[in-house]
Short mmCIF file of C-alpha atoms in Angstrom, two decimals:
data_model
loop_
_atom_site.label_atom_id
_atom_site.label_comp_id
_atom_site.label_asym_id
_atom_site.label_seq_id
_atom_site.Cartn_x
_atom_site.Cartn_y
_atom_site.Cartn_z
CA MET A 665 -57.02 34.86 15.38
CA ILE A 666 -53.84 36.76 16.20
CA SER A 667 -51.96 34.15 14.22
CA ASN A 668 -54.13 34.80 11.16
CA ILE A 669 -53.48 38.54 11.42
CA PHE A 670 -49.70 37.98 11.50
CA GLN A 671 -49.92 35.65 8.49
CA LYS A 672 -51.78 38.30 6.50
CA ILE A 673 -49.27 41.00 7.51
CA PHE A 674 -46.38 38.73 6.48
CA LEU A 675 -47.98 38.00 3.09
CA LEU A 676 -48.56 41.71 2.46
CA PHE A 677 -44.88 42.39 3.31
CA LEU A 678 -43.71 39.74 0.84
CA LEU A 679 -46.02 41.07 -1.87
CA SER A 680 -44.88 44.68 -1.42
CA THR A 681 -41.22 43.62 -1.42
CA PHE A 682 -41.78 41.74 -4.69
CA ILE A 683 -43.51 44.74 -6.30
CA ILE A 684 -40.71 47.13 -5.21
CA SER A 685 -38.11 44.70 -6.50
CA CYS A 686 -39.89 44.45 -9.85
CA ASN A 687 -40.12 48.25 -10.15
CA LYS A 688 -36.42 48.65 -9.39
CA THR A 689 -35.53 46.07 -12.04
CA LYS A 690 -37.77 47.83 -14.54
CA GLU A 691 -36.24 51.22 -13.73
CA GLU A 692 -32.71 49.82 -13.99
CA GLU A 693 -33.46 48.41 -17.46
CA ILE A 694 -34.78 51.78 -18.66
CA ILE A 695 -31.84 53.87 -17.50
CA VAL A 696 -29.06 51.62 -18.83
CA PRO A 697 -27.37 53.83 -21.47
CA LYS A 698 -27.09 52.47 -24.98
CA SER A 699 -23.63 52.69 -26.58
CA LYS A 700 -23.35 54.63 -29.83
CA PRO A 701 -22.68 52.55 -32.94
CA LYS A 702 -19.04 52.57 -34.02
CA LEU A 703 -18.51 55.06 -36.84
CA VAL A 704 -15.10 54.62 -38.45
CA GLU A 705 -13.61 57.30 -40.72
CA PHE A 706 -9.92 57.82 -41.57
CA GLY A 707 -9.22 54.79 -39.34
CA PHE A 708 -10.72 56.40 -36.19
CA ASN A 709 -13.91 55.82 -34.24
CA ILE A 710 -15.36 59.28 -34.82
CA ASN A 711 -17.60 59.03 -31.75
CA ASP A 712 -14.49 59.18 -29.55
CA PHE A 713 -13.77 62.78 -30.60
CA ASN A 714 -15.23 66.23 -31.03
CA ILE A 715 -15.25 66.83 -34.77
CA VAL A 716 -14.54 69.87 -36.94
CA ASN A 717 -15.30 69.43 -40.66
CA ASP A 718 -14.56 72.37 -42.95
CA THR A 719 -12.87 73.47 -46.19
CA ILE A 720 -9.78 75.58 -46.75
CA LYS A 721 -10.72 79.24 -47.14
CA SER A 722 -8.83 82.01 -48.92
CA GLY A 723 -5.91 83.05 -46.70
CA ASP A 724 -5.91 79.83 -44.64
CA THR A 725 -2.60 78.11 -43.97
CA PHE A 726 -1.80 74.95 -42.07
CA GLY A 727 -0.25 77.11 -39.36
CA SER A 728 -3.23 79.44 -39.03
CA LEU A 729 -5.66 76.51 -38.82
CA ILE A 730 -3.87 74.66 -36.03
CA GLU A 731 -3.01 77.87 -34.18
CA LYS A 732 -6.75 78.28 -33.59
CA GLN A 733 -6.66 75.00 -31.62
CA ASN A 734 -5.20 76.57 -28.46
CA LEU A 735 -1.61 76.44 -29.74
CA ASN A 736 0.86 79.31 -29.55
CA GLY A 737 3.12 80.52 -32.32
CA ARG A 738 6.19 78.67 -31.06
CA GLU A 739 4.30 75.38 -30.88
CA VAL A 740 3.00 75.86 -34.41
CA TYR A 741 6.52 76.57 -35.69
CA ASP A 742 7.87 73.39 -34.07
CA ILE A 743 5.00 71.29 -35.48
CA VAL A 744 5.56 72.58 -39.04
CA ALA A 745 9.27 71.80 -38.73
CA LYS A 746 8.58 68.24 -37.56
CA VAL A 747 6.17 67.31 -40.37
CA LYS A 748 7.79 69.14 -43.33
CA ASP A 749 9.48 66.00 -44.71
CA SER A 750 6.17 64.08 -44.81
CA PHE A 751 3.66 66.84 -45.48
CA ASP A 752 4.30 70.01 -47.49
CA VAL A 753 2.24 72.52 -45.53
CA ARG A 754 2.30 74.85 -48.57
CA SER A 755 0.34 72.30 -50.61
CA ILE A 756 -3.04 72.95 -49.01
CA LYS A 757 -5.42 74.57 -51.49
CA LYS A 758 -8.55 76.63 -51.26
CA GLY A 759 -11.76 74.58 -51.41
CA LYS A 760 -10.19 71.31 -50.21
CA ALA A 761 -11.67 69.55 -47.20
CA TYR A 762 -10.06 69.14 -43.81
CA THR A 763 -11.09 67.49 -40.54
CA ILE A 764 -9.89 68.14 -36.98
CA LEU A 765 -10.40 65.53 -34.24
CA ARG A 766 -10.36 67.01 -30.73
CA SER A 767 -10.48 65.33 -27.33
CA LYS A 768 -13.81 65.04 -25.56
CA ASP A 769 -12.52 66.20 -22.18
CA ARG A 770 -12.71 69.80 -21.00
CA THR A 771 -9.39 70.71 -22.69
CA ASN A 772 -10.89 70.01 -26.16
CA LYS A 773 -7.30 69.52 -27.32
CA ILE A 774 -6.40 68.84 -30.96
CA GLN A 775 -5.60 65.17 -31.51
CA VAL A 776 -5.46 64.76 -35.28
CA PHE A 777 -5.51 67.08 -38.32
CA ILE A 778 -6.60 65.50 -41.64
CA TYR A 779 -6.24 67.22 -45.03
CA GLN A 780 -7.97 65.77 -48.12
CA PRO A 781 -6.44 66.89 -51.45
CA ASP A 782 -8.87 64.58 -53.29
CA LYS A 783 -11.55 61.97 -52.63
CA LEU A 784 -9.10 59.07 -52.39
CA ASN A 785 -6.03 60.37 -50.57
CA PHE A 786 -5.57 62.19 -47.27
CA TYR A 787 -2.75 63.44 -45.06
CA MET A 788 -2.98 62.73 -41.34
CA ILE A 789 -0.99 64.80 -38.82
CA ASP A 790 -1.14 63.02 -35.45
CA PHE A 791 -0.62 65.17 -32.32
CA ARG A 792 -1.38 62.52 -29.69
CA ASN A 793 2.04 61.12 -28.79
CA SER A 794 4.99 62.27 -30.84
CA ILE A 795 3.92 64.53 -33.71
CA ALA A 796 4.00 62.67 -37.05
CA ALA A 797 2.51 63.03 -40.53
CA HIS A 798 1.41 60.23 -42.84
CA LYS A 799 -0.08 60.05 -46.32
CA LYS A 800 -2.85 57.47 -46.60
CA ALA A 801 -5.45 56.32 -49.10
CA ARG A 802 -8.98 55.08 -48.61
CA PRO A 803 -9.60 51.48 -49.78
CA LEU A 804 -10.66 51.13 -53.41
CA THR A 805 -12.98 48.51 -54.84
CA PHE A 806 -13.66 47.84 -58.51
CA LYS A 807 -16.96 46.82 -60.04
CA THR A 808 -17.52 45.71 -63.64
CA ARG A 809 -20.49 46.70 -65.79
CA THR A 810 -21.53 45.63 -69.27
CA ILE A 811 -24.05 47.80 -71.09
CA ALA A 812 -25.47 48.09 -74.59
CA GLY A 813 -27.71 50.50 -76.41
CA ALA A 814 -28.05 52.88 -79.32
CA LEU A 815 -26.81 56.44 -79.70
CA ASN A 816 -29.37 59.11 -78.88
CA GLY A 817 -27.57 62.41 -79.15
CA SER A 818 -23.81 62.68 -78.56
CA LEU A 819 -21.84 59.79 -77.10
CA SER A 820 -21.32 61.63 -73.79
CA GLU A 821 -25.05 62.45 -73.56
CA THR A 822 -25.98 58.83 -74.32
CA LEU A 823 -23.61 57.53 -71.63
CA GLN A 824 -24.90 60.06 -69.12
CA ASN A 825 -28.47 58.88 -69.75
CA LEU A 826 -27.27 55.35 -68.98
CA LYS A 827 -25.79 56.62 -65.68
CA VAL A 828 -22.21 56.20 -66.89
CA ASP A 829 -19.52 58.80 -66.24
CA PRO A 830 -19.49 60.88 -69.48
CA ASP A 831 -15.69 61.15 -69.16
CA LEU A 832 -15.63 57.61 -70.56
CA ALA A 833 -16.59 59.20 -73.90
CA ILE A 834 -13.23 61.00 -73.99
CA ARG A 835 -11.38 57.75 -73.34
CA ILE A 836 -13.37 55.97 -76.04
CA SER A 837 -12.67 58.73 -78.56
CA LYS A 838 -8.92 58.28 -77.98
CA ILE A 839 -9.10 54.48 -78.35
CA TYR A 840 -11.11 54.74 -81.59
CA ALA A 841 -9.39 57.88 -82.91
CA TRP A 842 -7.81 55.91 -85.76
CA SER A 843 -10.85 53.78 -86.61
CA ILE A 844 -14.02 55.83 -86.19
CA ASP A 845 -14.88 59.35 -87.28
CA PHE A 846 -17.20 60.32 -84.43
CA PHE A 847 -18.60 63.13 -86.57
CA LYS A 848 -20.19 60.44 -88.73
CA LEU A 849 -21.85 58.45 -85.96
CA LYS A 850 -25.61 58.89 -86.15
CA LYS A 851 -28.66 58.39 -83.97
CA GLY A 852 -29.53 54.71 -83.64
CA ASP A 853 -25.98 53.39 -84.15
CA GLU A 854 -25.52 50.48 -81.73
CA PHE A 855 -22.75 50.01 -79.19
CA ALA A 856 -21.78 47.77 -76.27
CA LEU A 857 -19.25 48.46 -73.51
CA LYS A 858 -17.64 46.43 -70.72
CA PHE A 859 -15.79 48.58 -68.19
CA THR A 860 -14.73 48.76 -64.55
CA GLU A 861 -15.63 51.57 -62.14
CA ARG A 862 -13.84 52.64 -58.95
CA TYR A 863 -15.55 53.00 -55.56
CA ILE A 864 -13.96 54.51 -52.45
CA ASN A 865 -14.83 52.63 -49.25
CA ASP A 866 -17.08 50.50 -51.48
CA THR A 867 -19.71 53.29 -51.62
CA ILE A 868 -18.30 56.57 -53.02
CA TYR A 869 -18.23 56.55 -56.84
CA ASP A 870 -14.82 57.59 -58.21
CA GLY A 871 -15.22 57.27 -61.99
CA VAL A 872 -14.37 54.75 -64.71
CA ASP A 873 -11.12 52.85 -64.21
CA SER A 874 -10.67 50.97 -67.50
CA LEU A 875 -12.42 49.85 -70.66
CA LYS A 876 -12.37 46.05 -70.94
CA ALA A 877 -14.15 45.62 -74.29
CA ALA A 878 -16.27 47.60 -76.73
CA PHE A 879 -17.90 47.75 -80.12
CA PHE A 880 -19.47 50.61 -82.06
CA GLU A 881 -21.58 50.33 -85.16
CA TYR A 882 -19.84 52.44 -87.79
CA LYS A 883 -20.99 52.59 -91.41
CA GLY A 884 -23.08 49.45 -90.83
CA LYS A 885 -20.22 47.42 -89.33
CA LYS A 886 -19.29 46.63 -85.73
CA VAL A 887 -15.84 47.97 -84.86
CA TYR A 888 -14.53 46.04 -81.84
CA ALA A 889 -11.84 47.07 -79.34
CA PHE A 890 -10.13 44.77 -76.82
CA PRO A 891 -7.11 45.75 -74.68
CA PHE A 892 -4.15 43.36 -74.92
CA ALA A 893 -0.45 43.44 -74.04
CA PRO A 894 1.35 40.89 -76.26
CA GLU A 895 4.48 40.91 -74.11
CA GLY A 896 2.49 40.86 -70.86
CA ASN A 897 3.52 44.42 -69.96
CA THR A 898 0.28 46.27 -69.22
CA LYS A 899 2.03 49.63 -69.68
CA LYS A 900 2.42 48.70 -73.37
CA GLN A 901 -1.20 47.59 -73.72
CA GLN A 902 -2.90 48.36 -77.04
CA TYR A 903 -6.43 47.92 -78.35
CA PHE A 904 -7.06 45.34 -81.08
CA ASP A 905 -10.13 44.35 -83.09
CA GLU A 906 -11.72 40.89 -83.34
CA GLU A 907 -9.16 39.87 -85.99
CA GLY A 908 -6.16 40.90 -83.93
CA LYS A 909 -5.45 44.13 -85.83
CA THR A 910 -4.38 47.13 -83.80
CA LEU A 911 -6.79 50.06 -83.88
CA LYS A 912 -3.89 52.47 -84.31
CA ASN A 913 -3.40 53.67 -87.87
CA PHE A 914 -1.11 56.10 -89.59
CA PHE A 915 -3.68 58.93 -89.42
CA LEU A 916 -6.31 60.02 -86.91
CA LYS A 917 -9.76 60.39 -88.42
CA ALA A 918 -10.06 64.09 -87.51
CA PRO A 919 -8.06 66.93 -85.92
CA LEU A 920 -10.78 67.71 -83.31
CA LYS A 921 -13.08 65.78 -80.97
CA PHE A 922 -16.89 65.83 -80.83
CA VAL A 923 -17.64 68.77 -83.12
CA ASN A 924 -19.56 69.35 -86.37
CA ILE A 925 -18.52 69.25 -89.99
CA THR A 926 -19.85 72.47 -91.48
CA SER A 927 -18.35 72.29 -94.96
CA ARG A 928 -16.88 69.44 -96.98
CA PHE A 929 -14.34 69.12 -99.77
CA ALA A 930 -15.97 70.41 -102.97
CA LYS A 931 -14.90 71.30 -106.48
CA ASN A 932 -17.28 74.28 -106.48
CA ARG A 933 -18.66 76.02 -103.38
CA PHE A 934 -20.03 79.52 -102.74
CA HIS A 935 -17.48 81.19 -100.48
CA PRO A 936 -19.27 82.86 -97.54
CA VAL A 937 -16.72 85.72 -97.26
CA GLN A 938 -15.56 86.34 -100.84
CA LEU A 939 -19.11 85.73 -102.15
CA ILE A 940 -17.89 83.86 -105.22
CA TRP A 941 -18.05 80.27 -106.42
CA LYS A 942 -14.72 78.46 -106.03
CA ALA A 943 -13.27 75.09 -105.03
CA HIS A 944 -13.12 74.24 -101.33
CA LYS A 945 -10.16 71.90 -100.93
CA GLY A 946 -10.61 71.00 -97.28
CA THR A 947 -13.04 69.94 -94.55
CA ASP A 948 -14.34 72.51 -92.07
CA TYR A 949 -14.81 71.43 -88.45
CA ALA A 950 -16.70 73.96 -86.31
CA ALA A 951 -15.74 74.31 -82.64
CA PRO A 952 -15.52 77.04 -79.99
CA THR A 953 -12.54 79.40 -80.10
CA GLY A 954 -9.65 77.90 -78.17
CA THR A 955 -10.53 74.25 -78.81
CA PRO A 956 -7.27 72.24 -79.17
CA ILE A 957 -6.30 71.22 -82.71
CA MET A 958 -4.35 67.96 -83.03
CA THR A 959 -2.03 66.87 -85.80
CA THR A 960 -3.52 63.72 -87.31
CA ALA A 961 -0.17 62.00 -87.80
CA ALA A 962 3.45 62.34 -86.71
CA GLY A 963 5.73 64.48 -88.83
CA ILE A 964 7.71 67.71 -89.12
CA VAL A 965 6.17 71.19 -89.19
CA GLU A 966 6.78 72.42 -92.73
CA GLN A 967 5.09 75.82 -92.35
CA ALA A 968 3.71 77.83 -89.42
CA GLY A 969 2.55 81.40 -90.01
CA PHE A 970 -0.13 83.74 -91.32
CA THR A 971 -1.67 84.56 -94.71
CA THR A 972 -4.67 86.69 -95.55
CA GLY A 973 -6.81 83.75 -96.63
CA ASN A 974 -5.59 81.03 -94.27
CA GLY A 975 -5.17 83.17 -91.17
CA ASN A 976 -2.88 81.49 -88.65
CA PHE A 977 -2.04 78.05 -90.03
CA VAL A 978 0.26 75.06 -89.66
CA LYS A 979 1.32 72.57 -92.33
CA VAL A 980 2.86 69.23 -91.33
CA LYS A 981 4.83 66.91 -93.65
CA HIS A 982 4.34 63.29 -92.58
CA ASP A 983 6.43 61.42 -95.15
CA LYS A 984 7.24 61.56 -98.88
CA THR A 985 3.57 60.99 -99.72
CA TYR A 986 1.34 62.76 -97.19
CA SER A 987 1.01 66.28 -95.71
CA THR A 988 -1.79 67.98 -93.76
CA GLN A 989 -2.67 71.62 -93.12
CA TYR A 990 -4.74 73.30 -90.37
CA LEU A 991 -6.17 76.81 -91.01
CA HIS A 992 -7.79 79.77 -89.17
CA MET A 993 -6.13 79.16 -85.79
CA SER A 994 -6.50 81.64 -82.96
CA LYS A 995 -3.08 80.56 -81.72
CA ILE A 996 -0.15 78.56 -83.14
CA LEU A 997 1.63 76.33 -80.62
CA VAL A 998 4.47 74.91 -82.77
CA ARG A 999 7.28 76.32 -84.89
CA ARG A 1000 8.69 75.53 -88.32
CA GLY A 1001 11.04 72.52 -88.30
CA GLN A 1002 9.60 71.10 -85.06
CA ARG A 1003 8.90 67.36 -84.92
CA VAL A 1004 5.36 66.55 -83.73
CA THR A 1005 3.72 63.34 -82.63
CA GLN A 1006 0.33 62.00 -83.63
CA GLY A 1007 -2.40 63.65 -81.56
CA GLN A 1008 -0.13 66.48 -80.36
CA VAL A 1009 -1.90 69.82 -79.91
CA ILE A 1010 -0.41 72.20 -82.48
CA GLY A 1011 -2.81 75.14 -82.18
CA LYS A 1012 -6.19 76.44 -81.05
CA VAL A 1013 -9.39 76.90 -83.05
CA GLY A 1014 -10.07 80.46 -84.19
CA SER A 1015 -11.52 82.53 -87.02
CA THR A 1016 -8.46 84.28 -88.43
CA GLY A 1017 -8.16 84.88 -92.18
CA LEU A 1018 -11.21 84.48 -94.42
CA ALA A 1019 -13.56 82.87 -91.89
CA THR A 1020 -17.07 83.74 -90.75
CA GLY A 1021 -16.79 81.91 -87.42
CA PRO A 1022 -14.48 79.72 -85.30
CA HIS A 1023 -13.49 76.51 -87.05
CA VAL A 1024 -10.50 74.64 -88.44
CA CYS A 1025 -10.20 73.95 -92.16
CA TYR A 1026 -8.38 70.62 -92.45
CA ARG A 1027 -6.53 70.04 -95.73
CA PHE A 1028 -4.87 66.87 -96.95
CA TRP A 1029 -2.16 66.34 -99.60
CA LYS A 1030 -1.19 63.08 -101.30
CA ASN A 1031 1.79 63.27 -103.64
CA GLY A 1032 1.46 67.05 -103.75
CA VAL A 1033 -2.25 67.06 -104.72
CA GLN A 1034 -5.02 68.21 -102.37
CA ILE A 1035 -7.61 65.46 -101.89
CA ASP A 1036 -10.71 64.77 -99.80
CA ALA A 1037 -9.48 63.26 -96.51
CA LEU A 1038 -12.96 61.87 -95.74
CA ARG A 1039 -12.94 59.74 -98.89
CA LEU A 1040 -9.34 58.58 -98.64
CA ASN A 1041 -8.54 54.98 -97.77
CA LEU A 1042 -5.84 55.80 -95.24
CA PRO A 1043 -2.95 53.44 -94.48
CA THR A 1044 -4.20 50.69 -92.16
CA SER A 1045 -2.58 48.62 -89.43
CA SER A 1046 -1.30 45.08 -89.71
CA PRO A 1047 -2.22 42.07 -87.52
CA MET A 1048 -0.26 41.26 -84.37
CA ASP A 1049 2.63 38.82 -84.47
CA SER A 1050 1.31 35.30 -85.13
CA LYS A 1051 3.01 33.95 -81.98
CA TYR A 1052 0.58 35.98 -79.84
CA ARG A 1053 -2.54 35.35 -81.90
CA GLN A 1054 -3.72 32.12 -80.20
CA LYS A 1055 -3.41 33.67 -76.73
CA TYR A 1056 -5.23 36.80 -77.87
CA MET A 1057 -8.11 34.89 -79.47
CA ALA A 1058 -8.62 32.80 -76.32
CA TYR A 1059 -8.77 36.02 -74.30
CA MET A 1060 -10.91 37.99 -76.76
CA ASN A 1061 -13.62 35.50 -77.80
CA PRO A 1062 -15.46 35.33 -74.43
CA LEU A 1063 -15.49 39.14 -74.25
CA LYS A 1064 -16.87 39.40 -77.78
CA ARG A 1065 -19.62 36.85 -77.03
CA GLU A 1066 -20.59 38.80 -73.91
CA LEU A 1067 -20.84 42.11 -75.83
CA ASP A 1068 -22.92 40.51 -78.59
CA SER A 1069 -25.19 38.79 -76.06
CA VAL A 1070 -25.84 41.99 -74.07
CA SER A 1071 -26.44 43.88 -77.30
CA ASP A 1072 -28.98 41.30 -78.50
CA ALA A 1073 -30.74 41.35 -75.12
CA SER A 1074 -31.02 45.16 -75.18
CA LYS A 1075 -33.10 44.99 -78.39
CA LYS A 1076 -35.75 42.71 -76.91
#
């Protein structure tokens, strides 16, 4: 009987030991700390530091910012002297972001100062060993998109509705400046675009990088544009159409971008200021005061001055045949005898002279006679050298098929 009692006591001891052991194991599993996920920014595991994220305020300097990190004036002076060849401390600007990484011990000592002048680049001043400054850039990735649609409002509005950076509209207007009068594009005109976009760290959108191919419906015809460098030098890249003709012509289509034609060339028009019927020998483009006015072709400034009717004006002689004139400027930016290049800003839109509101009256001369620039068949470009044509066609044809295919699919 005594033996049975001891057996029961022994079994109870084993059972209690097992239960205690299980509880300890369970408790140990619960209290094991989980490590934080690695969060890398600027090349550092951010979890290893105390972080200060802020922007430059009015009156901030590099010296004043780091002096707040338990540094005295002499230390700040020595630091500025050491990094001056790699980082111009005077370059920091109000509103730009900066980050300070500090140690996690009780000293909370500054380890790294990072200044971000833009989304892509940053300066890193490292305090950990010997003080050094480096300029670095976040990794860039490029993604290609091909879209198609029809204009619904302005080009920039249409692109914005398609979730495309509207700044691409400015680039497109420059590429097509010789081929398309964007004032004449209308709602429903079709287009297709193939372009690349930049992403920082593969996630932060950084705008459109380049236009790979495009077409716009203009006066019932598709006007294509494909970038190509005949000599292989991308710095000399031009845009050509599907026949290998460069889009650049002698004259730009208009002296302004993305504005409205308010009055056309007419043999008899009621003048809004003089209140009489008379010929209007130009094309009026309305735009806000101060809008840049471009010369539509290279040449020499023949006249630059003021008259009662024209207000501030500039007249440019392009060759023995053609001249252009730009009236009612708020400001003239060139002088008589100056040589100007195509697309150069020669003045700003205004309402000087006989004008009821801000606009530029664009006048065009051919052989000394004023004519309607909108009806003129301007000098056109010639095809590329035949020795490059086969290479260009092999490059261009797949791009053209892709644009046409995406455009057809968008209509279904």
